[in-house]
CSV table of C-alpha atoms and ligand atoms in Angstrom, one decimal:
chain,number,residue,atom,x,y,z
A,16,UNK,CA,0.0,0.0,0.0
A,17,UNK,CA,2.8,2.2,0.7
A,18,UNK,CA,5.2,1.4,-2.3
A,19,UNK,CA,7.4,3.9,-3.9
A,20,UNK,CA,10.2,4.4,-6.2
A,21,UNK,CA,10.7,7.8,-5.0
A,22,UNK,CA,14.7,8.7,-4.6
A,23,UNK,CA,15.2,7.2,-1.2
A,24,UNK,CA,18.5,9.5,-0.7
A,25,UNK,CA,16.7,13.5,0.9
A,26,UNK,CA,18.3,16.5,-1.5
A,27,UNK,CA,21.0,17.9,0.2
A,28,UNK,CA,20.0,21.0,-0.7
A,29,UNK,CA,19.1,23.4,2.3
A,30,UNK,CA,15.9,26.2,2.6
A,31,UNK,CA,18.6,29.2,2.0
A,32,UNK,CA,20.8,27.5,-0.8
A,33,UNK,CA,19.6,28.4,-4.4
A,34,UNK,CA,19.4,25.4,-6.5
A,35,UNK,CA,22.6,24.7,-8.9
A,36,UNK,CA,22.4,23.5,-12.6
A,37,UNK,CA,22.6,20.0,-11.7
A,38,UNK,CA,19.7,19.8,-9.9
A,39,UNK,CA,17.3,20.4,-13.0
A,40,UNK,CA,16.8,18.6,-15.9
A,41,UNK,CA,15.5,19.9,-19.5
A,42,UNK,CA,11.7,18.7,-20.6
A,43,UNK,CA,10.2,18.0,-23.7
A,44,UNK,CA,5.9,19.0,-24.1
A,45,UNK,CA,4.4,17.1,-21.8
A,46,UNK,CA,1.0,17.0,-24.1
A,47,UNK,CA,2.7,16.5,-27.6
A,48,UNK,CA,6.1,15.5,-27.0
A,49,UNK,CA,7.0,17.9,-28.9
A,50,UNK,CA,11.4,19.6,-28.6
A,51,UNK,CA,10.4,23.0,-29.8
A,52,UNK,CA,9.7,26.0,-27.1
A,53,UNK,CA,10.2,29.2,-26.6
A,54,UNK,CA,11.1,31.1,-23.5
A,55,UNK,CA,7.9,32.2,-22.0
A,56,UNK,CA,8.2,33.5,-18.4
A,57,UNK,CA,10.5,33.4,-15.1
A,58,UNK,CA,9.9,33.2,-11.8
A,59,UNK,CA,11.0,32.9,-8.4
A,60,UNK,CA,9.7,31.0,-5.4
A,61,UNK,CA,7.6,34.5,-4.3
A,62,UNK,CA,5.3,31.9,-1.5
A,63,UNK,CA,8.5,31.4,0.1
A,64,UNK,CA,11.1,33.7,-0.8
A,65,UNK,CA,13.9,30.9,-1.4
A,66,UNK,CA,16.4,31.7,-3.7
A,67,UNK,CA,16.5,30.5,-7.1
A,68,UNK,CA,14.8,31.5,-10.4
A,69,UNK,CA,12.9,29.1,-12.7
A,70,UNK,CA,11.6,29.2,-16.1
A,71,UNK,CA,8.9,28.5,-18.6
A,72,UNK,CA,8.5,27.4,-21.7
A,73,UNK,CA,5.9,27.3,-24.1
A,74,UNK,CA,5.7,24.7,-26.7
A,75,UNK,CA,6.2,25.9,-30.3
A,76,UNK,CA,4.2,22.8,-31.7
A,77,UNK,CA,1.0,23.0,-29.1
A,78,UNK,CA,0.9,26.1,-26.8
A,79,UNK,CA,1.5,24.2,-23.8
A,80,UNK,CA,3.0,26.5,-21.5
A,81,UNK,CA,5.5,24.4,-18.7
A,82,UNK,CA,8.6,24.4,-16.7
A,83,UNK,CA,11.5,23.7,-18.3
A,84,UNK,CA,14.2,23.0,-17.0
A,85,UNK,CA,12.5,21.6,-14.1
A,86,UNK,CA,14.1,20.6,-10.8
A,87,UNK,CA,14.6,16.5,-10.3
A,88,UNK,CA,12.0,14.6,-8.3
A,89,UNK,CA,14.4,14.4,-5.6
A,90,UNK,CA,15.3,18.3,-5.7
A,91,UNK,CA,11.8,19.5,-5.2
A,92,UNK,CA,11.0,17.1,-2.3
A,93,UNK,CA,12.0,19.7,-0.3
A,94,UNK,CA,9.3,22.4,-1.4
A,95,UNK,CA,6.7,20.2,0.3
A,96,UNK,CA,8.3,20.3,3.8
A,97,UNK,CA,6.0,20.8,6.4
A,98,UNK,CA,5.1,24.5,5.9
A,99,UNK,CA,3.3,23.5,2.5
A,100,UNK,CA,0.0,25.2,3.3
A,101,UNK,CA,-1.8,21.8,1.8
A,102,UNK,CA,-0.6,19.6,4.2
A,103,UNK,CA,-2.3,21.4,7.6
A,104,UNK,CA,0.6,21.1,9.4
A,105,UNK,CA,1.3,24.6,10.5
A,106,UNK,CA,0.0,25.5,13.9
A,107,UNK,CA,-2.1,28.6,13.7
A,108,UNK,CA,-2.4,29.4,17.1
A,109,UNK,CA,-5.6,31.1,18.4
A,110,UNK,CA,-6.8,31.1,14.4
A,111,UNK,CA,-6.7,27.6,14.3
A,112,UNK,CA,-10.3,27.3,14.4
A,113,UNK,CA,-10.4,30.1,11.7
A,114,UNK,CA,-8.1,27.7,9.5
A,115,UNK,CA,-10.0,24.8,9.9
A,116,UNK,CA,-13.3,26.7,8.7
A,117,UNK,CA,-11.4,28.0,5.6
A,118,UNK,CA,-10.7,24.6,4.8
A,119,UNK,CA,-13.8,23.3,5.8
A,120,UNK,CA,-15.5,25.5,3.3
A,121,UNK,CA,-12.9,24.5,0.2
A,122,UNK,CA,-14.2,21.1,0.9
A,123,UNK,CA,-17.7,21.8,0.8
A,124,UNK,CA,-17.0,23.6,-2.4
A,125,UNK,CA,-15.2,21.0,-3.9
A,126,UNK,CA,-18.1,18.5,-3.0
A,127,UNK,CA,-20.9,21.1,-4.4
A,128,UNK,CA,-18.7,20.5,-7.5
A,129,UNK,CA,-18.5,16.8,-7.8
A,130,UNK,CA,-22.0,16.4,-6.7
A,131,UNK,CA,-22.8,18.7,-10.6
A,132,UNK,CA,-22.4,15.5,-11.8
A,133,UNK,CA,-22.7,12.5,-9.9
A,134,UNK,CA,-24.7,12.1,-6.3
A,135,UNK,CA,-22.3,11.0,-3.5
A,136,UNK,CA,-23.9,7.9,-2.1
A,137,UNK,CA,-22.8,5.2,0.7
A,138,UNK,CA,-22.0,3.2,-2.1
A,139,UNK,CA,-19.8,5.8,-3.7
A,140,UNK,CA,-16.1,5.1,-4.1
A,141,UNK,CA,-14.0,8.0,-4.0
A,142,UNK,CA,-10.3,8.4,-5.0
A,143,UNK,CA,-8.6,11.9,-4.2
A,144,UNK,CA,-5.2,12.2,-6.1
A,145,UNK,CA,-3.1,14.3,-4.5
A,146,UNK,CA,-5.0,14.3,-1.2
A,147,UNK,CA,-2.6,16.0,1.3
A,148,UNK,CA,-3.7,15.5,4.6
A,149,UNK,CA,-6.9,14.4,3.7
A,150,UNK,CA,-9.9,16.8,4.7
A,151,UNK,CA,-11.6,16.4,1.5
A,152,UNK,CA,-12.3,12.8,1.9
A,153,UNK,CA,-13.0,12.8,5.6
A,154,UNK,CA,-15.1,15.5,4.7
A,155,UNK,CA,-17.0,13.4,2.0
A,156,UNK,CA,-17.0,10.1,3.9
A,157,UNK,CA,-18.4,12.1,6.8
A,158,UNK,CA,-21.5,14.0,4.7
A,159,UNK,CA,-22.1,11.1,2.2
A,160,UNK,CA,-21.0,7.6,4.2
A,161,UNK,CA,-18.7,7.4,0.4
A,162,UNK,CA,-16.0,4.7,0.6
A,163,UNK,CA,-12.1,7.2,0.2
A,164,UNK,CA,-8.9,6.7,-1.0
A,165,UNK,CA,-6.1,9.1,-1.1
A,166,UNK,CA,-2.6,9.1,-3.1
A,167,UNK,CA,-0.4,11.8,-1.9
A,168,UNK,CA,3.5,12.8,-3.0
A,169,UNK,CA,4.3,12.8,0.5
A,170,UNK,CA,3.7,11.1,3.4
A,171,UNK,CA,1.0,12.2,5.4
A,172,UNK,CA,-0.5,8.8,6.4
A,173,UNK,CA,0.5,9.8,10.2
A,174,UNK,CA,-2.0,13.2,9.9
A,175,UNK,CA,-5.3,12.3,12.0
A,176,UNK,CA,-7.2,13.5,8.9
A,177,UNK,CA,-5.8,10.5,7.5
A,178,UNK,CA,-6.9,8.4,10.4
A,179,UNK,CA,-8.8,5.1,9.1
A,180,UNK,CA,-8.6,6.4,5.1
A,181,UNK,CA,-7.2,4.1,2.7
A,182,UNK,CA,-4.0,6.0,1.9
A,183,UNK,CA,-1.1,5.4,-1.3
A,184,UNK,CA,2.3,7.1,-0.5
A,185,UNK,CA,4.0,8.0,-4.1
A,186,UNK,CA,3.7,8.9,-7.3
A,187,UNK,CA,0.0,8.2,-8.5
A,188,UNK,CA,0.9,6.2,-11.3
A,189,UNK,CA,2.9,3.9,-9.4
A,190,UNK,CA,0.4,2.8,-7.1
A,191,UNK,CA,-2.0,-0.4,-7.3
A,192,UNK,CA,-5.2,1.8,-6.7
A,193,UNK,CA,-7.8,-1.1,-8.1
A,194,UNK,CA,-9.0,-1.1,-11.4
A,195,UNK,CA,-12.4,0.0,-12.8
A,196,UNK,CA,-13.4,1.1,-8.8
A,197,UNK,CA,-13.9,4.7,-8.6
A,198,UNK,CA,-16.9,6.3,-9.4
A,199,UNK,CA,-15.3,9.7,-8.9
A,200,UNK,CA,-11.5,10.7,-9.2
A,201,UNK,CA,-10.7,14.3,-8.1
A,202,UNK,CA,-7.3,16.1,-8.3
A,203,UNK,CA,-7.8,19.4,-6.8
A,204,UNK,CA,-4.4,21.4,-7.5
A,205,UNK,CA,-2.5,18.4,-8.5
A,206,UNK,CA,-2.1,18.0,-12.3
A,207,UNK,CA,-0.1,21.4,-12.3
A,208,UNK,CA,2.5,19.4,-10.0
A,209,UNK,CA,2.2,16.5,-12.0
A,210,UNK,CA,5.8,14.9,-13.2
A,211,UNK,CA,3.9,12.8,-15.7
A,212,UNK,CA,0.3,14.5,-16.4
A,213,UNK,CA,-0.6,12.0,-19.6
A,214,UNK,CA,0.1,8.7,-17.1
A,215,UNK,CA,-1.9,10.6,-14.0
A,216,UNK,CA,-4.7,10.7,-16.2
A,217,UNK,CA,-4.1,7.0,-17.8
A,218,UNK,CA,-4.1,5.8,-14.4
A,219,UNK,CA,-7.2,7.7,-13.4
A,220,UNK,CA,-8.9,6.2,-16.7
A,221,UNK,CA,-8.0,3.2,-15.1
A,222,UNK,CA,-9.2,3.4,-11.4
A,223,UNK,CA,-12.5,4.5,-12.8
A,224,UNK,CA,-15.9,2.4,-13.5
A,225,UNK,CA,-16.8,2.7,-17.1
A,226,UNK,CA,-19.1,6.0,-17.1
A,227,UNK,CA,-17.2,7.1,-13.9
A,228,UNK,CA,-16.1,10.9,-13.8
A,229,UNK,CA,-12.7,13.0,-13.2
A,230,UNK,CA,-12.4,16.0,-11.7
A,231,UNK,CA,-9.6,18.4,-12.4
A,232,UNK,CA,-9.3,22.0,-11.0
A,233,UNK,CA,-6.0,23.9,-11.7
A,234,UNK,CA,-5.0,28.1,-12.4
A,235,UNK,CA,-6.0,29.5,-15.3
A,236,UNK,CA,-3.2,30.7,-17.4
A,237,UNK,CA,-5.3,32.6,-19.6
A,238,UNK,CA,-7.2,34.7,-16.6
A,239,UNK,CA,-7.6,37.7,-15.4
A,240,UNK,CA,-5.4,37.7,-12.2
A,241,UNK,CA,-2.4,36.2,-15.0
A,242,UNK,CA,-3.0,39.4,-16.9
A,243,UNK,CA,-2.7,41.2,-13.5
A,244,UNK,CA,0.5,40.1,-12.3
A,245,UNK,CA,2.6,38.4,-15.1
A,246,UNK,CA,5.6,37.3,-13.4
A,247,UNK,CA,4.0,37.3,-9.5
A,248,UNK,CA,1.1,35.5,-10.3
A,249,UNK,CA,0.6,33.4,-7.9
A,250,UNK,CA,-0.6,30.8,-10.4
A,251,UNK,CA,3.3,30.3,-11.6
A,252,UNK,CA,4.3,28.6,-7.8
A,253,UNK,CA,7.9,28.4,-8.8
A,254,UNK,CA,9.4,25.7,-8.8
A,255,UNK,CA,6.3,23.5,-7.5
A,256,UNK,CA,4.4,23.8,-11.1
A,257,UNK,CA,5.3,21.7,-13.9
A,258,UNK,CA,2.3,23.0,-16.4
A,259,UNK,CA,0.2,26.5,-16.8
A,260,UNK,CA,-3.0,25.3,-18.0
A,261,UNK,CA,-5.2,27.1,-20.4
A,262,UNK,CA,-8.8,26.1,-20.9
A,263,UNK,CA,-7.5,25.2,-24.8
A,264,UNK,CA,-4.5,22.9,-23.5
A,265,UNK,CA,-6.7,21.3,-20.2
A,266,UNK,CA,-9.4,20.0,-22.7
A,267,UNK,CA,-6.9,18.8,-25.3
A,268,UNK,CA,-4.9,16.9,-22.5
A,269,UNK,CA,-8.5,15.3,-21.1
A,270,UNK,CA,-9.1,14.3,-24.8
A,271,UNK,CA,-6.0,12.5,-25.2
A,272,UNK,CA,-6.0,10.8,-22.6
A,273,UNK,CA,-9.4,9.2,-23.9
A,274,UNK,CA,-12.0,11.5,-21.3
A,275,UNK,CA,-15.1,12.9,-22.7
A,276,UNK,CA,-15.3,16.4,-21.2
A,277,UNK,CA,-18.8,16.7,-19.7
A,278,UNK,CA,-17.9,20.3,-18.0
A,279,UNK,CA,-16.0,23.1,-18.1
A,280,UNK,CA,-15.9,25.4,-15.0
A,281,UNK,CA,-14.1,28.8,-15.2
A,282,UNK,CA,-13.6,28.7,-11.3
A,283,UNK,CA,-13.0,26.0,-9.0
A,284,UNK,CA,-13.7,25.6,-5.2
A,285,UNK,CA,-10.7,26.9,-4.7
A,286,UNK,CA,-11.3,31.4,-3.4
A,287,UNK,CA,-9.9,33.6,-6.1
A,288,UNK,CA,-9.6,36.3,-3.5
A,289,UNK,CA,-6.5,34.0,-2.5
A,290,UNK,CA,-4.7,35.0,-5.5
A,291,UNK,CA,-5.6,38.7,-5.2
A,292,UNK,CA,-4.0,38.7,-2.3
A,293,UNK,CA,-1.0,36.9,-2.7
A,294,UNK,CA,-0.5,38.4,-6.6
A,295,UNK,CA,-0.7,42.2,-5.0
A,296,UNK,CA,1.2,41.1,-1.7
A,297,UNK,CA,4.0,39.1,-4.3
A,298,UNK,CA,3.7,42.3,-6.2
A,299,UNK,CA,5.2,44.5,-2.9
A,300,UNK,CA,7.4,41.7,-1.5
A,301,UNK,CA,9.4,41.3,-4.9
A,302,UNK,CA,10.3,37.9,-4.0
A,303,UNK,CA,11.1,38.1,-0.4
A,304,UNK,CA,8.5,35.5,0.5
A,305,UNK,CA,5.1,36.1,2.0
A,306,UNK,CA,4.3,34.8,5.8
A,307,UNK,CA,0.4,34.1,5.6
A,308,UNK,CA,0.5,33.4,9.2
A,309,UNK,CA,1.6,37.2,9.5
A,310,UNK,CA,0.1,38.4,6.8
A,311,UNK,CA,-3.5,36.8,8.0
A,312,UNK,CA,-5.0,40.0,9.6
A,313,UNK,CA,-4.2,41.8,6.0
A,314,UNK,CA,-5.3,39.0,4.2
A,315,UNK,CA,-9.1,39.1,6.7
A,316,UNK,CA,-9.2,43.0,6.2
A,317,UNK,CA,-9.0,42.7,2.6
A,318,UNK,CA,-11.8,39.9,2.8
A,319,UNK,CA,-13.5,42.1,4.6
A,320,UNK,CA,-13.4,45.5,2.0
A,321,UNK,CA,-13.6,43.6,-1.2
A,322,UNK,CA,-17.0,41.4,-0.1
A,323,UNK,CA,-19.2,43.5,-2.1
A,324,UNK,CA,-17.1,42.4,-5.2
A,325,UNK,CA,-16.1,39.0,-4.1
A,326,UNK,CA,-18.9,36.9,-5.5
A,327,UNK,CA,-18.0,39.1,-9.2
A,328,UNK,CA,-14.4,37.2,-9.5
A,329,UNK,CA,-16.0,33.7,-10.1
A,330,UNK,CA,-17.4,34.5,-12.8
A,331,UNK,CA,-14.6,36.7,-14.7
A,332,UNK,CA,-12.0,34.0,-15.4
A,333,UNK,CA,-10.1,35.2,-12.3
A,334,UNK,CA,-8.0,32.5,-11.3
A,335,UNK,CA,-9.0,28.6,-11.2
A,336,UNK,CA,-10.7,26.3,-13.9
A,337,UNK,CA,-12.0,23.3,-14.0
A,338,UNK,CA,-13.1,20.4,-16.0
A,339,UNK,CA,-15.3,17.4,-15.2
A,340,UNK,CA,-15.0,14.3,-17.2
A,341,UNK,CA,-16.4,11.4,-17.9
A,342,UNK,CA,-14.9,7.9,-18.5
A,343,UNK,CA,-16.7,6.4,-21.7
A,344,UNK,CA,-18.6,3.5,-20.8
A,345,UNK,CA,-16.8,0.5,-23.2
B,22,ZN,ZN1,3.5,20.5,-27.2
């Protein structure tokens, strides 16, 4: 249950040491395999403020827009310490509770968007790729009595959200999830971390029933808050992002990897406000890292003055997209 290939040997590399040349290796397209790109954008690590700069590409054969060069699987290991905000293993102090509700509402969104498509039933069986420390599936097993499963990059099988949950530490495609026993796959925020998008999204073929249905929120390259802050946008996550979706280049991967699109969504559960934020505060901090812990009270105050025009965002191609898919029934 717990097999991986990942590099056993840790990077070396420490949090104030900028990563060297020989820790990254060049890519070709991960949708058409294609040699050909053009330099498109760099970055640095703004969340954090680590040193090191990372660039884009875009692909002069399909448009996909990705990292390249990238940093090896066993460099980047250490971007997911513990501070990753995903993995709920910061202590907030006195705004734990506040935390928790902020989650707690991303995974009510994110089950208001499965349920679009499919009810969530005791007898559902639900596979979250990239599941972190698992409050999406507790959340759903909780509401809905649904049978989980989570695969996560790192190991988090110790987090008490991952307490009694059928959990896969590794890379996705690399782990004996079941055949044809999903009704509904999700990967919130994964596939722009992928490695190996096309064999994610084999394997999720895979794991589901016939007529089963994928879910897949990432950012939106071609939005509104990308416009806004080029180089900051938060959307880039340097060096944790692989690929810069598009609506164009997220359908045309789903299609090759044999979904029929049922959905497209230009939001996700995930609040664009988040990237206002962090686009305007990576804006100021010009790459000296942003602490969200400290930066909370700004972050709640600009909650506060922009609710009038909150609700607006979702539906101007702000920030997240996402598409809902269907495995073909044989
Ligand atoms: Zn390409």
């Amino acid at each position: 249950m717990t097999t991986t290939t990942l590099p056993a040997t840790a990077s070396s590399m420490t949090l104030d040491d900028a990563p060297t040349a020989g820790m990254f290796e060049r890519v070709t397209c991960y949708l058409c395999g294609g040699d050909a790109a053009r330099p498109f954008i760099s970055s640095v690590d703004d969340l954090t403020g680590r040193p090191g700069r990372f660039t884009f590409v875009r692909c002069e054969e399909c448009g996909l827009a990705y990292q390249s060069p990238r940093l090896t699987l066993n460099h980047v290991k250490s971007y997911y310490g513990d501070g990753y905000i995903a993995h709920r293993k910061t202590s907030w102090g006195v705004l734990g509770p506040f935390f928790e509700w902020v989650m707690g509402a991303l995974d009510r969104a994110k089950r208001r968007i499965v349920e679009r498509v499919t009810p969530l039933t005791p007898s559902s069986a639900v596979l979250d790729v990239g599941c972190g420390a698992g409050g999406f599936l507790a959340h759903v097993h909780e509401r809905t009595g649904a049978t989980v499963a989570g695969v996560d990059f790192v190991d988090l099988s110790t987090h008490p959200g991952l307490r009694g949950v059928e959990f896969h530490h590794g890379l996705f495609y690399e782990q004996a999830v079941g055949a044809s026993r999903f009704d509904v796959v999700t990967m919130w925020h994964f596939l722009e971390h992928d490695y190996d998008p096309v064999r994610s999204l084999a394997s999720a073929r895979q794991a589901l029933k016939p007529g089963g249905h994928l879910v897949v929120e990432v950012p939106r390259l071609d939005s509104l808050s990308f416009r806004m802050f080029g180089h900051r946008w938060p959307g880039l996550q340097a060096p944790q992002h692989t690929v810069l979706y598009d609506k164009a280049t997220l359908i045309t991967m789903m299609e090759r990897a044999g979904f029929e699109v049922v959905e497209y969504l230009p939001y996700g559960a995930f609040p664009p406000y988040f990237y206002l934020f962090c686009g305007a505060a990576f804006t100021v901090l010009r790459g000296r890292g942003l602490n969200l812990q400290k930066g909370l009270w700004a972050y709640l105050a600009g909650q506060v003055l922009l609710l009038p025009v909150l609700p607006i965002l979702k539906h101007l191609n702000f920030a997240m997209q996402t598409v809902i898919c269907r495995r073909a029934q044989l």
